[in-house]
Amino acid sequence: QMKLVESGGGLVQAGGSLRLSCTTSKDISSINKMNWYRQAPGKQRELVAGRTYNGITNVADSVKGRFTISRDDGGNTVYLQMNGLKPEDTGVYYCNAHGLDSQWNEYDFWGQGTQVTVSS
């Protein structure tokens, strides 16, 4: 199975920045779409940002202008640059890989998550 490992979370004051990293066990160019989700305690998991293999990106309205998703040209790492962090950004951030396998079945793989805590 594909493996995804997130890193870069931590404790930061409001207005600060963090960069999350997700390293995959295969080239991102071989994955249809990479996504970042987050989940706050007692809240539904939400899509924060996504990037297709061919470079189409999207971010949630709540983070527009503050968060940017990008990839390492080396091929196996996707980043989430988070600027102007707010307390409401607090949560566990998960990396997700979505695509099709060799039998044309859809797949979803998830990392274990990295905690982001923003203090006021």
Short mmCIF file of C-alpha atoms in Angstrom, two decimals:
data_model
loop_
_atom_site.label_atom_id
_atom_site.label_comp_id
_atom_site.label_asym_id
_atom_site.label_seq_id
_atom_site.Cartn_x
_atom_site.Cartn_y
_atom_site.Cartn_z
CA GLN A 1 0.00 0.00 0.00
CA MET A 2 0.97 3.59 -0.47
CA LYS A 3 2.36 5.30 2.61
CA LEU A 4 1.95 8.96 3.48
CA VAL A 5 3.77 10.72 6.30
CA GLU A 6 2.93 14.25 7.46
CA SER A 7 5.22 16.56 9.38
CA GLY A 8 5.59 20.23 10.28
CA GLY A 9 2.78 20.75 12.76
CA GLY A 10 3.26 22.48 16.07
CA LEU A 11 2.20 25.27 18.40
CA VAL A 12 2.22 28.80 17.02
CA GLN A 13 0.75 32.15 18.01
CA ALA A 14 -1.96 33.82 15.95
CA GLY A 15 -0.46 35.51 12.93
CA GLY A 16 2.38 33.03 12.68
CA SER A 17 3.25 30.59 9.92
CA LEU A 18 3.83 26.87 9.51
CA ARG A 19 4.70 24.69 6.55
CA LEU A 20 3.33 21.17 6.53
CA SER A 21 4.96 18.43 4.48
CA CYS A 22 3.55 15.17 3.17
CA THR A 23 5.97 12.59 1.83
CA THR A 24 4.56 9.75 -0.27
CA SER A 25 5.94 6.35 -1.23
CA LYS A 26 5.55 7.11 -4.95
CA ASP A 27 5.98 10.08 -7.23
CA ILE A 28 3.18 12.63 -6.90
CA SER A 29 3.00 12.70 -10.69
CA SER A 30 1.63 9.15 -10.47
CA ILE A 31 -1.17 10.19 -8.07
CA ASN A 32 -4.31 11.76 -9.50
CA LYS A 33 -4.86 14.22 -6.67
CA MET A 34 -3.18 15.18 -3.40
CA ASN A 35 -5.26 16.85 -0.72
CA TRP A 36 -4.91 18.38 2.71
CA TYR A 37 -7.79 17.92 5.14
CA ARG A 38 -8.16 19.09 8.70
CA GLN A 39 -10.36 18.16 11.62
CA ALA A 40 -10.93 20.16 14.79
CA PRO A 41 -12.17 18.45 17.96
CA GLY A 42 -15.89 17.75 17.67
CA LYS A 43 -15.97 19.03 14.08
CA GLN A 44 -16.38 17.41 10.69
CA ARG A 45 -13.28 16.77 8.62
CA GLU A 46 -12.97 19.41 5.92
CA LEU A 47 -11.00 19.77 2.73
CA VAL A 48 -8.46 22.58 3.05
CA ALA A 49 -6.58 22.40 -0.24
CA GLY A 50 -6.01 20.08 -3.17
CA ARG A 51 -3.70 19.73 -6.15
CA THR A 52 -4.11 17.52 -9.21
CA TYR A 53 -1.19 15.76 -10.87
CA ASN A 54 -1.25 18.36 -13.64
CA GLY A 55 -1.10 21.35 -11.33
CA ILE A 56 -4.70 22.45 -10.80
CA THR A 57 -5.07 23.70 -7.24
CA ASN A 58 -7.93 24.70 -4.99
CA VAL A 59 -8.19 26.01 -1.45
CA ALA A 60 -11.13 26.42 0.89
CA ASP A 61 -12.70 29.86 1.10
CA SER A 62 -11.78 30.06 4.78
CA VAL A 63 -8.06 29.93 3.98
CA LYS A 64 -7.89 31.79 0.66
CA GLY A 65 -5.04 34.25 0.64
CA ARG A 66 -3.38 32.55 3.60
CA PHE A 67 -2.72 28.91 2.62
CA THR A 68 -0.92 27.62 -0.46
CA ILE A 69 -0.54 24.03 -1.64
CA SER A 70 2.52 23.13 -3.69
CA ARG A 71 4.74 20.22 -4.64
CA ASP A 72 8.41 19.48 -4.58
CA ASP A 73 9.75 19.08 -8.10
CA GLY A 74 11.71 16.15 -6.71
CA GLY A 75 8.44 14.29 -7.06
CA ASN A 76 7.28 12.79 -3.78
CA THR A 77 6.45 15.65 -1.40
CA VAL A 78 3.50 18.02 -1.21
CA TYR A 79 3.44 21.08 1.03
CA LEU A 80 0.86 23.25 2.72
CA GLN A 81 2.23 26.71 3.47
CA MET A 82 0.08 28.33 6.15
CA ASN A 83 0.46 32.05 6.82
CA GLY A 84 -1.54 34.39 9.00
CA LEU A 85 -2.69 31.51 11.19
CA LYS A 86 -5.80 31.98 13.31
CA PRO A 87 -7.02 30.05 16.36
CA GLU A 88 -9.82 28.59 14.23
CA ASP A 89 -7.15 26.90 12.10
CA THR A 90 -6.37 24.61 15.03
CA GLY A 91 -6.83 20.93 14.30
CA VAL A 92 -5.24 17.74 13.03
CA TYR A 93 -4.13 18.08 9.43
CA TYR A 94 -4.19 14.99 7.22
CA CYS A 95 -2.57 14.30 3.89
CA ASN A 96 -4.70 12.37 1.39
CA ALA A 97 -3.83 10.67 -1.89
CA HIS A 98 -6.65 9.86 -4.30
CA GLY A 99 -6.47 8.11 -7.64
CA LEU A 100 -6.89 4.91 -9.64
CA ASP A 101 -4.92 1.69 -9.32
CA SER A 102 -3.88 -0.67 -12.13
CA GLN A 103 -7.33 -2.29 -12.10
CA TRP A 104 -9.01 1.14 -12.41
CA ASN A 105 -10.33 1.00 -8.86
CA GLU A 106 -10.45 4.22 -6.90
CA TYR A 107 -8.15 4.48 -3.91
CA ASP A 108 -7.74 6.80 -0.95
CA PHE A 109 -4.72 6.73 1.33
CA TRP A 110 -4.29 8.81 4.45
CA GLY A 111 -1.44 9.88 6.65
CA GLN A 112 -1.63 9.68 10.42
CA GLY A 113 -2.01 13.43 10.79
CA THR A 114 -0.03 16.27 12.30
CA GLN A 115 -1.34 18.55 15.03
CA VAL A 116 -1.55 22.30 14.44
CA THR A 117 -2.39 24.48 17.43
CA VAL A 118 -2.78 28.24 17.10
CA SER A 119 -2.97 30.27 20.30
CA SER A 120 -4.50 33.72 20.65
#
